[in-house]
Amino acid sequence: MNAFSLLKADHKKVVDLLEKLEATTERAVKTRDELFNQLKKELDVHAKIEESIFYPALERAQETHDITLEALEEHSLVKRLLADLESLSKDDEHWTAKLTVLKENVEHHVEEEEGEMFNRARKVFSVNDLEVLGTRMEKVKGKAQAAAAR
C-alpha cells in the first residue's frame, strides 16, 4: 500500500471520530468515553507509524527536514492534549473546550501533512519508495492495533 493512501485513510478515520465527539454533549458521558477511547487508540497507532517509519525517512532529506520537525512538535502537542482529556471528566466543560483545541490542531496537522508535506515528499521519494514505506507502516500498524486490542 502507498504510504500516502494509508496515512490519508487514517486521517479520515480520526477526523470522522473528532466530528462525532464534537457533536456530543456533556450529558453523553458514556458515548464520549467510547469515542474518545477509540480516537486515542487511532491517534496513538497513527503517531507510532509516522514517528517510527515515515518521519525518519522524511527527516533525512533537506526538502522535508524542517516540515518533519514541525510535524513532530505537532504530535507532541496532540499527545499532551490527549493526556489532558484523558484525565478530565467527560462531563466537564473544560473537556469540551480541550476537545475543540485538539480537533483544530489535528485538522491543521492533517491539512499541512496532506498538502505541503506530501508535495515535498513526492520530490524525495519514488513511487516504489512510497510503496515500501506504506508496506512497512501497514505491518507496524497491524501489530500496534493488535497490542492495543489486548
Short mmCIF file of C-alpha atoms in Angstrom, two decimals:
data_model
loop_
_atom_site.label_atom_id
_atom_site.label_comp_id
_atom_site.label_asym_id
_atom_site.label_seq_id
_atom_site.Cartn_x
_atom_site.Cartn_y
_atom_site.Cartn_z
CA MET A 1 0.00 0.00 0.00
CA ASN A 2 1.17 3.50 -0.81
CA ALA A 3 2.25 5.45 2.30
CA PHE A 4 0.10 8.43 1.37
CA SER A 5 -3.01 6.28 0.94
CA LEU A 6 -2.51 4.64 4.33
CA LEU A 7 -1.98 7.97 6.10
CA LYS A 8 -4.95 9.61 4.34
CA ALA A 9 -7.23 6.73 5.39
CA ASP A 10 -6.06 7.17 8.99
CA HIS A 11 -6.63 10.92 8.79
CA LYS A 12 -10.19 10.43 7.54
CA LYS A 13 -10.99 7.99 10.34
CA VAL A 14 -9.60 10.36 13.01
CA VAL A 15 -11.38 13.43 11.62
CA ASP A 16 -14.66 11.47 11.49
CA LEU A 17 -14.22 10.43 15.13
CA LEU A 18 -13.47 14.02 16.14
CA GLU A 19 -16.64 15.22 14.40
CA LYS A 20 -18.71 12.58 16.20
CA LEU A 21 -17.15 13.56 19.52
CA GLU A 22 -17.71 17.25 18.89
CA ALA A 23 -21.40 16.58 18.28
CA THR A 24 -21.84 15.07 21.76
CA THR A 25 -22.91 17.00 24.86
CA GLU A 26 -21.72 16.90 28.45
CA ARG A 27 -24.62 14.52 29.19
CA ALA A 28 -23.34 11.87 26.76
CA VAL A 29 -20.57 10.67 29.09
CA LYS A 30 -20.67 7.02 28.01
CA THR A 31 -20.69 7.88 24.29
CA ARG A 32 -17.89 10.39 24.79
CA ASP A 33 -15.86 7.86 26.70
CA GLU A 34 -16.24 5.20 23.99
CA LEU A 35 -15.50 7.60 21.13
CA PHE A 36 -12.56 9.17 22.96
CA ASN A 37 -11.01 5.77 23.69
CA GLN A 38 -11.36 4.84 20.03
CA LEU A 39 -9.89 8.18 18.96
CA LYS A 40 -6.95 7.85 21.34
CA LYS A 41 -6.12 4.36 20.05
CA GLU A 42 -6.29 5.55 16.44
CA LEU A 43 -4.07 8.56 17.13
CA ASP A 44 -1.58 6.51 19.16
CA VAL A 45 -1.17 3.93 16.39
CA HIS A 46 -1.04 6.60 13.69
CA ALA A 47 1.64 8.56 15.54
CA LYS A 48 3.63 5.38 16.08
CA ILE A 49 3.84 4.55 12.37
CA GLU A 50 4.63 8.11 11.39
CA GLU A 51 7.24 8.63 14.09
CA SER A 52 8.95 5.26 13.67
CA ILE A 53 8.90 4.92 9.86
CA PHE A 54 7.58 7.83 7.81
CA TYR A 55 9.10 10.82 9.59
CA PRO A 56 12.61 9.38 9.99
CA ALA A 57 12.70 8.79 6.22
CA LEU A 58 11.49 12.33 5.55
CA GLU A 59 13.76 13.96 8.08
CA ARG A 60 16.89 12.77 6.26
CA ALA A 61 16.10 14.80 3.13
CA GLN A 62 16.80 18.52 3.08
CA GLU A 63 13.50 19.26 1.27
CA THR A 64 11.41 17.71 4.05
CA HIS A 65 13.60 18.13 7.13
CA ASP A 66 12.02 21.28 8.57
CA ILE A 67 8.40 20.27 7.96
CA THR A 68 9.11 16.91 9.60
CA LEU A 69 10.43 18.61 12.74
CA GLU A 70 7.30 20.76 12.83
CA ALA A 71 5.09 17.69 12.46
CA LEU A 72 6.85 16.02 15.38
CA GLU A 73 6.15 19.09 17.53
CA GLU A 74 2.50 18.95 16.49
CA HIS A 75 2.40 15.30 17.55
CA SER A 76 3.82 16.29 20.93
CA LEU A 77 1.07 18.87 21.40
CA VAL A 78 -1.66 16.41 20.40
CA LYS A 79 -0.29 13.84 22.87
CA ARG A 80 -0.41 16.43 25.68
CA LEU A 81 -3.99 17.34 24.80
CA LEU A 82 -4.98 13.66 24.74
CA ALA A 83 -3.43 13.15 28.19
CA ASP A 84 -5.29 16.21 29.49
CA LEU A 85 -8.57 14.96 28.03
CA GLU A 86 -8.00 11.52 29.49
CA SER A 87 -7.55 12.99 32.97
CA LEU A 88 -10.68 15.17 32.87
CA SER A 89 -14.25 14.06 33.42
CA LYS A 90 -16.12 13.79 30.11
CA ASP A 91 -18.94 15.96 31.51
CA ASP A 92 -16.60 18.85 32.36
CA GLU A 93 -16.94 21.96 30.20
CA HIS A 94 -13.13 22.17 30.12
CA TRP A 95 -13.12 18.74 28.45
CA THR A 96 -15.30 20.15 25.68
CA ALA A 97 -13.01 23.17 25.23
CA LYS A 98 -9.88 20.96 25.10
CA LEU A 99 -11.57 18.70 22.56
CA THR A 100 -12.16 21.72 20.33
CA VAL A 101 -8.47 22.66 20.58
CA LEU A 102 -7.46 19.05 19.83
CA LYS A 103 -9.75 18.96 16.79
CA GLU A 104 -8.33 22.24 15.46
CA ASN A 105 -4.75 21.02 15.93
CA VAL A 106 -5.41 17.66 14.28
CA GLU A 107 -7.20 19.28 11.34
CA HIS A 108 -4.30 21.73 10.86
CA HIS A 109 -1.80 18.87 11.04
CA VAL A 110 -3.73 16.78 8.50
CA GLU A 111 -4.09 19.72 6.11
CA GLU A 112 -0.38 20.54 6.28
CA GLU A 113 0.68 16.91 6.03
CA GLU A 114 -1.54 16.04 3.07
CA GLY A 115 -0.65 19.30 1.35
CA GLU A 116 2.83 20.69 1.81
CA MET A 117 4.49 17.63 3.36
CA PHE A 118 3.18 15.13 0.81
CA ASN A 119 4.06 17.51 -2.04
CA ARG A 120 7.62 17.82 -0.80
CA ALA A 121 7.80 14.07 -0.13
CA ARG A 122 6.89 13.37 -3.77
CA LYS A 123 10.14 15.11 -4.71
CA VAL A 124 12.13 12.97 -2.28
CA PHE A 125 10.54 9.52 -2.72
CA SER A 126 9.88 7.46 -5.80
CA VAL A 127 6.57 5.65 -6.24
CA ASN A 128 8.39 2.46 -5.23
CA ASP A 129 9.78 4.13 -2.08
CA LEU A 130 6.24 5.12 -1.09
CA GLU A 131 5.03 1.55 -1.60
CA VAL A 132 7.87 0.16 0.53
CA LEU A 133 7.22 2.71 3.29
CA GLY A 134 3.49 2.01 3.13
CA THR A 135 4.03 -1.74 3.45
CA ARG A 136 6.32 -1.26 6.44
CA MET A 137 3.84 1.10 8.09
CA GLU A 138 0.98 -1.32 7.44
CA LYS A 139 2.85 -4.11 9.25
CA VAL A 140 3.72 -1.95 12.26
CA LYS A 141 0.15 -0.63 12.34
CA GLY A 142 -1.26 -4.16 12.41
CA LYS A 143 1.00 -5.13 15.31
CA ALA A 144 0.21 -1.93 17.21
CA GLN A 145 -3.54 -2.39 16.73
CA ALA A 146 -3.32 -5.97 17.94
CA ALA A 147 -1.39 -4.85 21.02
CA ALA A 148 -3.91 -2.05 21.70
CA ALA A 149 -6.80 -4.51 21.46
CA ARG A 150 -5.43 -6.60 24.31
#
